[in-house]
mmCIF file of C-alpha atoms and ligand atoms in Angstrom:
data_model
loop_
_atom_site.group_PDB
_atom_site.id
_atom_site.type_symbol
_atom_site.label_atom_id
_atom_site.label_comp_id
_atom_site.label_asym_id
_atom_site.label_seq_id
_atom_site.Cartn_x
_atom_site.Cartn_y
_atom_site.Cartn_z
ATOM 1 C CA MET E 18 -26.488 -30.026 26.340
ATOM 2 C CA LYS E 19 -23.883 -28.537 28.441
ATOM 3 C CA ILE E 20 -21.462 -25.523 27.939
ATOM 4 C CA SER E 21 -18.578 -25.191 30.535
ATOM 5 C CA SER E 22 -15.502 -23.153 30.819
ATOM 6 C CA GLN E 23 -14.245 -23.685 34.248
ATOM 7 C CA PHE E 24 -10.607 -24.569 33.024
ATOM 8 C CA ASP E 25 -7.407 -22.982 32.213
ATOM 9 C CA SER E 26 -8.263 -19.914 30.033
ATOM 10 C CA GLY E 27 -11.963 -20.716 30.015
ATOM 11 C CA ASN E 28 -14.162 -17.871 29.218
ATOM 12 C CA ILE E 29 -17.998 -17.819 28.431
ATOM 13 C CA GLU E 30 -21.218 -17.127 30.229
ATOM 14 C CA VAL E 31 -24.324 -19.097 29.091
ATOM 15 C CA ILE E 32 -27.482 -17.343 28.760
ATOM 16 C CA SER E 33 -29.477 -20.255 27.173
ATOM 17 C CA ALA E 34 -28.399 -23.547 26.113
ATOM 18 C CA ASN E 35 -31.745 -25.574 25.682
ATOM 19 C CA ASP E 36 -32.171 -25.585 21.933
ATOM 20 C CA PRO E 37 -29.188 -26.448 19.628
ATOM 21 C CA SER E 38 -30.347 -24.079 17.254
ATOM 22 C CA ASP E 39 -30.590 -21.161 19.534
ATOM 23 C CA ILE E 40 -27.632 -21.240 22.073
ATOM 24 C CA ARG E 41 -27.200 -17.777 23.471
ATOM 25 C CA LEU E 42 -23.838 -16.819 25.047
ATOM 26 C CA ALA E 43 -21.690 -13.837 26.366
ATOM 27 C CA ILE E 44 -18.070 -13.229 26.557
ATOM 28 C CA ARG E 45 -16.964 -12.286 30.275
ATOM 29 C CA LYS E 46 -15.054 -9.216 30.862
ATOM 30 C CA ASP E 47 -11.533 -9.178 32.243
ATOM 31 C CA ASN E 48 -11.405 -8.999 36.068
ATOM 32 C CA GLN E 49 -11.758 -5.327 36.960
ATOM 33 C CA SER E 50 -11.881 -4.237 33.344
ATOM 34 C CA ASP E 51 -14.086 -3.424 30.823
ATOM 35 C CA PHE E 52 -12.073 -5.469 28.041
ATOM 36 C CA PHE E 53 -13.218 -8.615 26.568
ATOM 37 C CA GLN E 54 -13.035 -10.614 23.265
ATOM 38 C CA TRP E 55 -11.193 -13.908 24.284
ATOM 39 C CA PHE E 56 -13.500 -16.795 24.585
ATOM 40 C CA HIS E 57 -12.837 -20.643 25.171
ATOM 41 C CA PHE E 58 -15.528 -23.293 26.296
ATOM 42 C CA ARG E 59 -16.425 -26.785 25.995
ATOM 43 C CA LEU E 60 -19.796 -27.856 24.117
ATOM 44 C CA HIS E 61 -21.117 -31.186 25.265
ATOM 45 C CA THR E 62 -24.187 -32.190 23.050
ATOM 46 C CA THR E 63 -25.338 -34.696 20.351
ATOM 47 C CA ALA E 64 -23.097 -35.266 17.305
ATOM 48 C CA GLY E 65 -24.646 -34.814 13.794
ATOM 49 C CA VAL E 66 -27.089 -32.137 14.841
ATOM 50 C CA PRO E 67 -26.788 -28.652 13.502
ATOM 51 C CA HIS E 68 -26.036 -26.116 16.175
ATOM 52 C CA ARG E 69 -26.128 -22.332 16.026
ATOM 53 C CA LEU E 70 -24.339 -20.662 18.928
ATOM 54 C CA ARG E 71 -24.740 -16.610 19.269
ATOM 55 C CA ILE E 72 -22.545 -14.494 21.326
ATOM 56 C CA MET E 73 -25.040 -11.759 22.243
ATOM 57 C CA ASN E 74 -22.440 -8.963 23.483
ATOM 58 C CA ALA E 75 -20.097 -9.513 20.434
ATOM 59 C CA SER E 76 -20.571 -5.804 19.517
ATOM 60 C CA GLU E 77 -19.644 -4.464 22.905
ATOM 61 C CA ALA E 78 -16.156 -6.194 22.661
ATOM 62 C CA ALA E 79 -12.832 -4.563 22.922
ATOM 63 C CA TYR E 80 -12.370 -4.686 19.001
ATOM 64 C CA ALA E 81 -15.917 -5.430 17.606
ATOM 65 C CA ASP E 82 -14.640 -4.530 14.330
ATOM 66 C CA GLY E 83 -12.382 -7.334 14.435
ATOM 67 C CA TRP E 84 -15.355 -9.726 14.304
ATOM 68 C CA HIS E 85 -15.832 -8.967 10.527
ATOM 69 C CA ASP E 86 -14.477 -11.669 8.271
ATOM 70 C CA TYR E 87 -13.305 -13.624 11.571
ATOM 71 C CA ARG E 88 -14.116 -17.518 12.000
ATOM 72 C CA ALA E 89 -13.948 -19.148 15.416
ATOM 73 C CA VAL E 90 -11.726 -22.184 15.906
ATOM 74 C CA ALA E 91 -12.909 -25.533 17.185
ATOM 75 C CA SER E 92 -11.251 -28.864 18.183
ATOM 76 C CA TYR E 93 -12.001 -32.235 19.119
ATOM 77 C CA ASP E 94 -8.693 -33.329 20.346
ATOM 78 C CA ARG E 95 -7.541 -29.874 21.687
ATOM 79 C CA GLU E 96 -4.535 -30.222 19.416
ATOM 80 C CA SER E 97 -6.009 -29.384 16.124
ATOM 81 C CA TRP E 98 -7.756 -26.258 15.837
ATOM 82 C CA PHE E 99 -9.930 -25.764 12.670
ATOM 83 C CA ARG E 100 -11.924 -22.851 11.518
ATOM 84 C CA VAL E 101 -15.665 -22.985 11.507
ATOM 85 C CA GLU E 102 -18.444 -20.962 9.945
ATOM 86 C CA THR E 103 -18.922 -17.755 11.861
ATOM 87 C CA GLU E 104 -20.919 -14.533 10.826
ATOM 88 C CA TYR E 105 -21.123 -11.276 12.372
ATOM 89 C CA ASP E 106 -23.881 -8.889 11.743
ATOM 90 C CA GLY E 107 -22.839 -5.815 13.632
ATOM 91 C CA LYS E 108 -24.312 -6.983 16.835
ATOM 92 C CA GLU E 109 -24.221 -10.756 17.398
ATOM 93 C CA LEU E 110 -21.400 -13.183 16.414
ATOM 94 C CA SER E 111 -22.941 -16.481 15.118
ATOM 95 C CA ILE E 112 -21.169 -19.859 15.141
ATOM 96 C CA ASP E 113 -22.882 -22.520 12.962
ATOM 97 C CA LEU E 114 -21.512 -26.004 13.067
ATOM 98 C CA THR E 115 -22.772 -29.574 13.122
ATOM 99 C CA PRO E 116 -20.369 -31.582 15.478
ATOM 100 C CA GLU E 117 -18.803 -34.690 14.443
ATOM 101 C CA GLN E 118 -18.357 -35.856 18.034
ATOM 102 C CA ASN E 119 -20.465 -35.289 21.163
ATOM 103 C CA THR E 120 -17.969 -32.893 22.830
ATOM 104 C CA LEU E 121 -15.739 -30.159 21.269
ATOM 105 C CA TYR E 122 -14.042 -27.117 22.298
ATOM 106 C CA LEU E 123 -14.274 -23.690 20.728
ATOM 107 C CA ALA E 124 -11.932 -20.696 21.049
ATOM 108 C CA TYR E 125 -11.070 -17.235 19.667
ATOM 109 C CA PHE E 126 -7.656 -18.775 18.796
ATOM 110 C CA ALA E 127 -5.732 -21.982 19.454
ATOM 111 C CA PRO E 128 -5.235 -21.814 23.191
ATOM 112 C CA TYR E 129 -1.804 -22.056 24.695
ATOM 113 C CA SER E 130 -2.170 -23.731 28.076
ATOM 114 C CA PHE E 131 -0.375 -22.972 31.256
ATOM 115 C CA GLU E 132 0.645 -26.679 31.439
ATOM 116 C CA ARG E 133 2.169 -26.153 27.964
ATOM 117 C CA HIS E 134 3.746 -22.970 29.266
ATOM 118 C CA GLN E 135 5.517 -24.842 32.047
ATOM 119 C CA ASP E 136 6.739 -27.524 29.782
ATOM 120 C CA LEU E 137 8.271 -25.057 27.421
ATOM 121 C CA LEU E 138 10.374 -23.570 30.330
ATOM 122 C CA GLN E 139 11.489 -26.968 31.656
ATOM 123 C CA GLN E 140 12.122 -28.441 28.218
ATOM 124 C CA SER E 141 14.183 -25.654 27.161
ATOM 125 C CA GLN E 142 16.198 -25.462 30.249
ATOM 126 C CA LEU E 143 17.488 -29.020 29.588
ATOM 127 C CA SER E 144 19.421 -27.483 26.504
ATOM 128 C CA PRO E 145 22.988 -26.662 27.734
ATOM 129 C CA LEU E 146 22.592 -23.631 25.749
ATOM 130 C CA CYS E 147 19.570 -22.186 28.097
ATOM 131 C CA GLU E 148 19.132 -21.261 31.738
ATOM 132 C CA MET E 149 15.832 -20.606 33.416
ATOM 133 C CA VAL E 150 15.646 -17.413 35.482
ATOM 134 C CA ASP E 151 12.963 -16.699 38.015
ATOM 135 C CA LEU E 152 11.996 -13.172 37.841
ATOM 136 C CA GLY E 153 9.348 -12.955 40.629
ATOM 137 C CA GLU E 154 5.825 -13.379 41.380
ATOM 138 C CA THR E 155 2.514 -12.107 39.716
ATOM 139 C CA LEU E 156 -0.457 -10.787 41.710
ATOM 140 C CA ASP E 157 -2.151 -14.397 41.742
ATOM 141 C CA GLY E 158 1.164 -15.847 42.893
ATOM 142 C CA ARG E 159 2.335 -17.327 39.666
ATOM 143 C CA ASP E 160 5.860 -17.536 38.490
ATOM 144 C CA LEU E 161 7.244 -15.020 36.167
ATOM 145 C CA SER E 162 10.002 -16.832 34.280
ATOM 146 C CA MET E 163 12.583 -15.884 31.629
ATOM 147 C CA LEU E 164 14.865 -18.055 29.632
ATOM 148 C CA VAL E 165 18.354 -16.926 29.046
ATOM 149 C CA ILE E 166 19.981 -18.493 25.891
ATOM 150 C CA GLY E 167 23.607 -18.123 25.154
ATOM 151 C CA ASP E 168 26.310 -17.055 27.392
ATOM 152 C CA SER E 169 26.743 -13.232 28.256
ATOM 153 C CA ALA E 170 29.802 -11.467 27.302
ATOM 154 C CA PRO E 171 30.421 -7.659 27.107
ATOM 155 C CA GLU E 172 30.892 -7.575 23.314
ATOM 156 C CA LYS E 173 27.551 -9.824 22.677
ATOM 157 C CA LYS E 174 24.627 -8.017 21.693
ATOM 158 C CA VAL E 175 21.625 -8.272 24.250
ATOM 159 C CA VAL E 176 18.247 -9.437 22.737
ATOM 160 C CA TRP E 177 14.964 -9.415 24.459
ATOM 161 C CA ILE E 178 11.959 -10.980 23.287
ATOM 162 C CA ILE E 179 8.755 -10.730 25.327
ATOM 163 C CA ALA E 180 5.046 -12.149 24.572
ATOM 164 C CA ARG E 181 1.418 -12.248 25.854
ATOM 165 C CA GLN E 182 1.335 -9.029 27.649
ATOM 166 C CA HIS E 183 -2.183 -9.279 26.338
ATOM 167 C CA PRO E 184 -2.906 -12.743 27.469
ATOM 168 C CA GLY E 185 -5.606 -13.581 24.899
ATOM 169 C CA GLU E 186 -3.075 -13.062 22.090
ATOM 170 C CA THR E 187 -1.967 -16.839 22.376
ATOM 171 C CA MET E 188 -0.345 -16.702 19.023
ATOM 172 C CA ALA E 189 2.373 -15.096 20.509
ATOM 173 C CA GLU E 190 3.467 -17.832 22.904
ATOM 174 C CA TRP E 191 3.115 -20.345 19.879
ATOM 175 C CA PHE E 192 5.739 -17.860 17.892
ATOM 176 C CA ILE E 193 8.050 -18.009 21.130
ATOM 177 C CA GLU E 194 7.853 -21.958 21.093
ATOM 178 C CA GLY E 195 8.820 -22.016 17.269
ATOM 179 C CA MET E 196 11.594 -19.449 17.897
ATOM 180 C CA LEU E 197 13.022 -21.304 20.951
ATOM 181 C CA ASP E 198 12.662 -24.608 18.994
ATOM 182 C CA ARG E 199 15.051 -23.123 16.253
ATOM 183 C CA LEU E 200 17.378 -21.228 18.586
ATOM 184 C CA LEU E 201 18.033 -24.128 20.840
ATOM 185 C CA ASP E 202 18.757 -26.318 17.725
ATOM 186 C CA GLU E 203 22.516 -26.977 17.595
ATOM 187 C CA ASP E 204 22.360 -27.980 14.281
ATOM 188 C CA ASP E 205 20.765 -24.736 12.826
ATOM 189 C CA ALA E 206 23.276 -22.610 11.313
ATOM 190 C CA VAL E 207 21.288 -19.312 11.789
ATOM 191 C CA ALA E 208 21.075 -20.173 15.646
ATOM 192 C CA ARG E 209 24.660 -21.132 16.009
ATOM 193 C CA LYS E 210 25.682 -17.585 14.303
ATOM 194 C CA LEU E 211 23.203 -15.620 16.433
ATOM 195 C CA LEU E 212 24.473 -17.236 19.598
ATOM 196 C CA GLN E 213 27.941 -16.352 18.943
ATOM 197 C CA GLU E 214 26.952 -12.688 18.483
ATOM 198 C CA CYS E 215 24.053 -12.421 21.008
ATOM 199 C CA VAL E 216 22.568 -13.533 24.094
ATOM 200 C CA PHE E 217 18.706 -13.757 24.273
ATOM 201 C CA HIS E 218 16.469 -12.964 27.161
ATOM 202 C CA VAL E 219 12.915 -14.523 26.388
ATOM 203 C CA VAL E 220 9.817 -14.186 28.470
ATOM 204 C CA PRO E 221 7.441 -16.631 26.961
ATOM 205 C CA ASN E 222 4.309 -15.374 28.812
ATOM 206 C CA MET E 223 4.361 -11.784 30.468
ATOM 207 C CA ASN E 224 0.883 -12.311 31.765
ATOM 208 C CA PRO E 225 0.375 -15.757 33.215
ATOM 209 C CA ASP E 226 -2.448 -14.618 35.510
ATOM 210 C CA GLY E 227 -4.532 -13.078 32.595
ATOM 211 C CA SER E 228 -3.813 -16.314 30.570
ATOM 212 C CA VAL E 229 -5.221 -18.639 32.926
ATOM 213 C CA ARG E 230 -8.046 -16.428 33.850
ATOM 214 C CA GLY E 231 -9.154 -16.281 30.340
ATOM 215 C CA HIS E 232 -8.623 -12.558 29.774
ATOM 216 C CA LEU E 233 -8.139 -10.885 26.725
ATOM 217 C CA ARG E 234 -5.783 -7.923 27.624
ATOM 218 C CA THR E 235 -5.381 -7.301 31.369
ATOM 219 C CA ASN E 236 -3.613 -8.836 34.333
ATOM 220 C CA ALA E 237 -5.262 -10.096 37.387
ATOM 221 C CA ALA E 238 -5.813 -6.509 38.529
ATOM 222 C CA GLY E 239 -7.431 -5.642 35.311
ATOM 223 C CA VAL E 240 -4.347 -3.768 34.043
ATOM 224 C CA ASN E 241 -3.178 -3.537 30.491
ATOM 225 C CA LEU E 242 0.562 -4.162 30.980
ATOM 226 C CA ASN E 243 1.299 -2.561 27.518
ATOM 227 C CA ARG E 244 0.450 0.833 29.078
ATOM 228 C CA GLU E 245 2.560 0.348 32.371
ATOM 229 C CA TRP E 246 6.013 0.727 30.922
ATOM 230 C CA LEU E 247 6.783 4.399 31.936
ATOM 231 C CA GLU E 248 5.891 3.718 35.559
ATOM 232 C CA PRO E 249 5.315 0.265 36.464
ATOM 233 C CA SER E 250 4.499 -0.796 40.235
ATOM 234 C CA MET E 251 4.624 -3.984 42.110
ATOM 235 C CA LYS E 252 1.080 -3.299 43.347
ATOM 236 C CA LEU E 253 -0.522 -3.050 39.935
ATOM 237 C CA SER E 254 1.927 -4.257 37.269
ATOM 238 C CA PRO E 255 4.662 -6.257 38.810
ATOM 239 C CA GLU E 256 5.029 -8.288 35.525
ATOM 240 C CA VAL E 257 6.455 -4.991 33.794
ATOM 241 C CA PHE E 258 8.225 -3.826 36.949
ATOM 242 C CA LEU E 259 10.340 -6.998 37.259
ATOM 243 C CA VAL E 260 11.041 -7.408 33.594
ATOM 244 C CA ARG E 261 11.973 -3.612 33.229
ATOM 245 C CA GLN E 262 14.245 -4.053 36.239
ATOM 246 C CA LYS E 263 16.213 -6.917 34.794
ATOM 247 C CA MET E 264 16.308 -5.083 31.506
ATOM 248 C CA MET E 265 18.174 -2.309 33.375
ATOM 249 C CA GLU E 266 20.729 -4.721 34.545
ATOM 250 C CA THR E 267 21.380 -6.496 31.304
ATOM 251 C CA GLY E 268 20.886 -3.511 28.795
ATOM 252 C CA VAL E 269 18.961 -4.025 25.657
ATOM 253 C CA ASP E 270 20.294 -3.653 21.852
ATOM 254 C CA LEU E 271 17.142 -5.351 20.433
ATOM 255 C CA PHE E 272 13.486 -5.603 21.451
ATOM 256 C CA LEU E 273 10.679 -7.545 20.085
ATOM 257 C CA ASP E 274 7.234 -7.488 22.003
ATOM 258 C CA ILE E 275 5.115 -10.168 20.408
ATOM 259 C CA HIS E 276 1.092 -9.481 19.937
ATOM 260 C CA GLY E 277 -1.871 -10.558 18.066
ATOM 261 C CA ASP E 278 -4.095 -8.157 16.132
ATOM 262 C CA GLU E 279 -7.870 -8.524 16.192
ATOM 263 C CA ASN E 280 -8.466 -6.364 12.954
ATOM 264 C CA LEU E 281 -5.822 -6.848 10.282
ATOM 265 C CA PRO E 282 -5.521 -10.065 8.547
ATOM 266 C CA TYR E 283 -1.714 -9.662 8.197
ATOM 267 C CA ASN E 284 1.531 -10.035 9.903
ATOM 268 C CA PHE E 285 3.263 -6.822 10.567
ATOM 269 C CA VAL E 286 5.646 -4.735 12.782
ATOM 270 C CA ALA E 287 5.115 -1.367 14.551
ATOM 271 C CA GLY E 288 8.408 0.572 14.873
ATOM 272 C CA SER E 289 9.621 3.441 17.039
ATOM 273 C CA GLU E 290 9.323 6.280 14.602
ATOM 274 C CA GLY E 291 7.758 8.379 17.133
ATOM 275 C CA ILE E 292 10.235 8.146 19.883
ATOM 276 C CA PRO E 293 12.440 11.324 20.583
ATOM 277 C CA SER E 294 15.725 9.317 20.058
ATOM 278 C CA PHE E 295 14.638 7.973 16.652
ATOM 279 C CA ASP E 296 17.452 9.008 14.168
ATOM 280 C CA ALA E 297 19.106 7.790 10.863
ATOM 281 C CA HIS E 298 20.829 4.827 12.681
ATOM 282 C CA LEU E 299 17.402 3.322 14.050
ATOM 283 C CA LYS E 300 15.562 4.060 10.617
ATOM 284 C CA ASN E 301 18.581 2.173 8.799
ATOM 285 C CA LEU E 302 18.213 -0.572 11.359
ATOM 286 C CA GLN E 303 14.471 -0.758 10.821
ATOM 287 C CA ASP E 304 14.781 -0.885 7.141
ATOM 288 C CA ARG E 305 17.252 -3.699 7.273
ATOM 289 C CA PHE E 306 15.143 -5.743 9.678
ATOM 290 C CA LYS E 307 12.050 -5.275 7.700
ATOM 291 C CA ALA E 308 13.826 -6.160 4.358
ATOM 292 C CA ALA E 309 15.366 -9.425 5.874
ATOM 293 C CA LEU E 310 11.803 -10.514 7.273
ATOM 294 C CA LEU E 311 10.173 -10.004 3.848
ATOM 295 C CA ALA E 312 13.043 -12.000 2.386
ATOM 296 C CA ALA E 313 12.540 -14.610 5.072
ATOM 297 C CA THR E 314 8.996 -15.415 4.716
ATOM 298 C CA PRO E 315 6.091 -14.588 2.577
ATOM 299 C CA ASP E 316 3.907 -14.382 5.705
ATOM 300 C CA PHE E 317 5.420 -11.043 6.325
ATOM 301 C CA GLN E 318 4.374 -7.807 4.491
ATOM 302 C CA THR E 319 4.840 -4.199 5.021
ATOM 303 C CA GLU E 320 1.915 -2.627 3.417
ATOM 304 C CA HIS E 321 -0.599 -2.867 5.907
ATOM 305 C CA GLY E 322 -0.012 -2.104 9.478
ATOM 306 C CA TYR E 323 -0.783 0.603 12.093
ATOM 307 C CA ALA E 324 -0.279 4.297 11.094
ATOM 308 C CA ILE E 325 3.299 5.456 11.879
ATOM 309 C CA ASP E 326 3.865 7.832 14.699
ATOM 310 C CA GLU E 327 4.720 11.420 13.968
ATOM 311 C CA PRO E 328 8.153 12.413 15.199
ATOM 312 C CA GLY E 329 8.165 12.867 19.010
ATOM 313 C CA LYS E 330 4.526 11.694 19.223
ATOM 314 C CA ALA E 331 4.854 8.095 20.521
ATOM 315 C CA ASN E 332 3.179 6.700 23.447
ATOM 316 C CA LEU E 333 5.990 5.938 25.845
ATOM 317 C CA THR E 334 3.874 3.878 28.045
ATOM 318 C CA MET E 335 4.041 1.040 25.718
ATOM 319 C CA GLY E 336 6.582 -1.528 25.809
ATOM 320 C CA SER E 337 8.485 -1.164 22.348
ATOM 321 C CA THR E 338 8.376 2.681 22.604
ATOM 322 C CA TRP E 339 9.635 2.597 26.079
ATOM 323 C CA VAL E 340 12.210 0.297 25.536
ATOM 324 C CA GLY E 341 13.243 1.883 22.188
ATOM 325 C CA GLU E 342 13.774 5.242 23.762
ATOM 326 C CA HIS E 343 15.228 4.135 27.145
ATOM 327 C CA PHE E 344 17.938 1.826 25.485
ATOM 328 C CA LYS E 345 18.033 3.844 22.042
ATOM 329 C CA CYS E 346 17.839 0.453 20.480
ATOM 330 C CA LEU E 347 16.025 -1.239 17.713
ATOM 331 C CA SER E 348 12.553 -2.053 19.087
ATOM 332 C CA TYR E 349 9.231 -3.582 17.554
ATOM 333 C CA THR E 350 5.776 -4.470 18.343
ATOM 334 C CA VAL E 351 5.025 -7.553 16.223
ATOM 335 C CA GLU E 352 1.602 -8.243 15.352
ATOM 336 C CA MET E 353 -0.011 -11.464 14.017
ATOM 337 C CA PRO E 354 -3.493 -12.019 13.016
ATOM 338 C CA PHE E 355 -6.380 -13.678 14.781
ATOM 339 C CA LYS E 356 -8.003 -14.111 11.273
ATOM 340 C CA ASP E 357 -5.531 -15.219 8.495
ATOM 341 C CA ASN E 358 -2.966 -13.817 6.314
ATOM 342 C CA ALA E 359 -4.863 -12.488 3.476
ATOM 343 C CA ASP E 360 -1.934 -12.618 1.278
ATOM 344 C CA LEU E 361 -1.665 -16.336 1.673
ATOM 345 C CA PRO E 362 -5.000 -17.558 3.006
ATOM 346 C CA ASP E 363 -5.531 -20.910 4.393
ATOM 347 C CA GLU E 364 -9.241 -22.052 4.160
ATOM 348 C CA LEU E 365 -9.258 -24.706 6.832
ATOM 349 C CA PHE E 366 -7.110 -23.428 9.462
ATOM 350 C CA GLY E 367 -6.573 -19.627 8.883
ATOM 351 C CA TRP E 368 -3.693 -18.136 10.526
ATOM 352 C CA SER E 369 -2.772 -20.881 13.112
ATOM 353 C CA ASP E 370 -0.821 -21.999 15.865
ATOM 354 C CA THR E 371 1.551 -23.937 13.516
ATOM 355 C CA ARG E 372 1.964 -20.877 11.329
ATOM 356 C CA SER E 373 2.713 -18.677 14.474
ATOM 357 C CA LEU E 374 5.560 -21.408 15.232
ATOM 358 C CA GLY E 375 6.901 -20.890 11.730
ATOM 359 C CA PHE E 376 6.941 -17.151 11.850
ATOM 360 C CA GLY E 377 8.825 -17.212 14.995
ATOM 361 C CA GLN E 378 11.465 -19.380 13.593
ATOM 362 C CA ASP E 379 11.834 -16.957 10.506
ATOM 363 C CA MET E 380 12.229 -14.069 12.957
ATOM 364 C CA LEU E 381 15.826 -15.204 13.833
ATOM 365 C CA THR E 382 16.723 -14.877 10.275
ATOM 366 C CA ALA E 383 15.819 -11.150 10.483
ATOM 367 C CA ILE E 384 17.651 -10.697 13.717
ATOM 368 C CA LEU E 385 20.768 -12.312 12.340
ATOM 369 C CA ALA E 386 20.719 -9.661 9.347
ATOM 370 C CA VAL E 387 20.843 -6.778 11.707
ATOM 371 C CA CYS E 388 22.832 -8.039 14.708
ATOM 372 C CA GLY E 389 26.069 -6.859 13.407
ATOM 373 C CA GLN E 390 24.905 -3.182 13.252
ATOM 374 C CA LEU E 391 22.715 -3.108 16.754
ATOM 375 C CA ARG E 392 25.197 -0.875 18.260
ATOM 376 C CA LYS E 393 26.019 2.629 16.919
ATOM 377 C CA THR E 394 29.780 1.929 18.032
ATOM 378 C CA HIS E 395 30.257 -0.892 15.684
HETATM 379 ZN ZN1 LIG R 403 -1.657 -7.047 22.113
#
């Protein structure tokens, strides 16, 4: 028996792997940080034998409560990721399975590889609608890339969508892939109409270093990028610094920051009610946006989510609040579950890469519903 994680986004430490019924593991912390929860490893063993894998440090993870009702994903072909029996006793996370093949992969959620990220960028730029822009370099020396879809014009609204500030939230990049697929489809009426009225700036992966390193929440320096927006630096958070700098050049009329949530088994959005500039115009836009998304997909709901900030009490170090305040624009954090959508559960796959793709496509319908009203002067 052998357990390995020395590959793109791998993360696990082996404490003991001699007995299939007593495999003991631990999740490694993000570099220079105490955050951990993302895991991804390969198990090479004997098919047909029952296995029990225990993650011994589960209760010290960043969002330990998120392990309740959570089920790990496994894959034989690294394309189809199905859920496996998982239990959390308040201390350890136990995974029980009987492999059908000698080798399988296990992960916190369907991984989105760096190779696929590069493919997404290259294939998107082949579209005549799309141009790739190099924003600069990360601390590990990786490219920070943006896709611009549609031609700029002063009257066009500027839409910014970013994903994976938190690298372990891989559903966010699956979402971007689905959204781009629709936006670049020249036969799609919603996409065509949107590109008449808007230009899109999309950063599919804000944190390539953390992604490749197998981090949950931080970049190469152990910095949580979604707390850096007030004062980013090239030394600690170049990813935010560079994107923010480009936003200052282009302006922003709508911002979506795509994430995954460890706890809540629902898709939801977190708005800007707590920013100093929140007013009737932004409230009206938020309401219209949510109503349109509810109409577009039953995978969205507004009953469950984060507590709404009191007026003026928003944390402006976060992407969606900082952008909302600075540009006085509609700005949302979008959250998808690691678990499942409890309103529409899927026993075999839970919330999945495929469903995240679909949610990204549906998001364009909601953007279209508000794009005419994004600027106060219109
Ligand atoms: Zn997040």
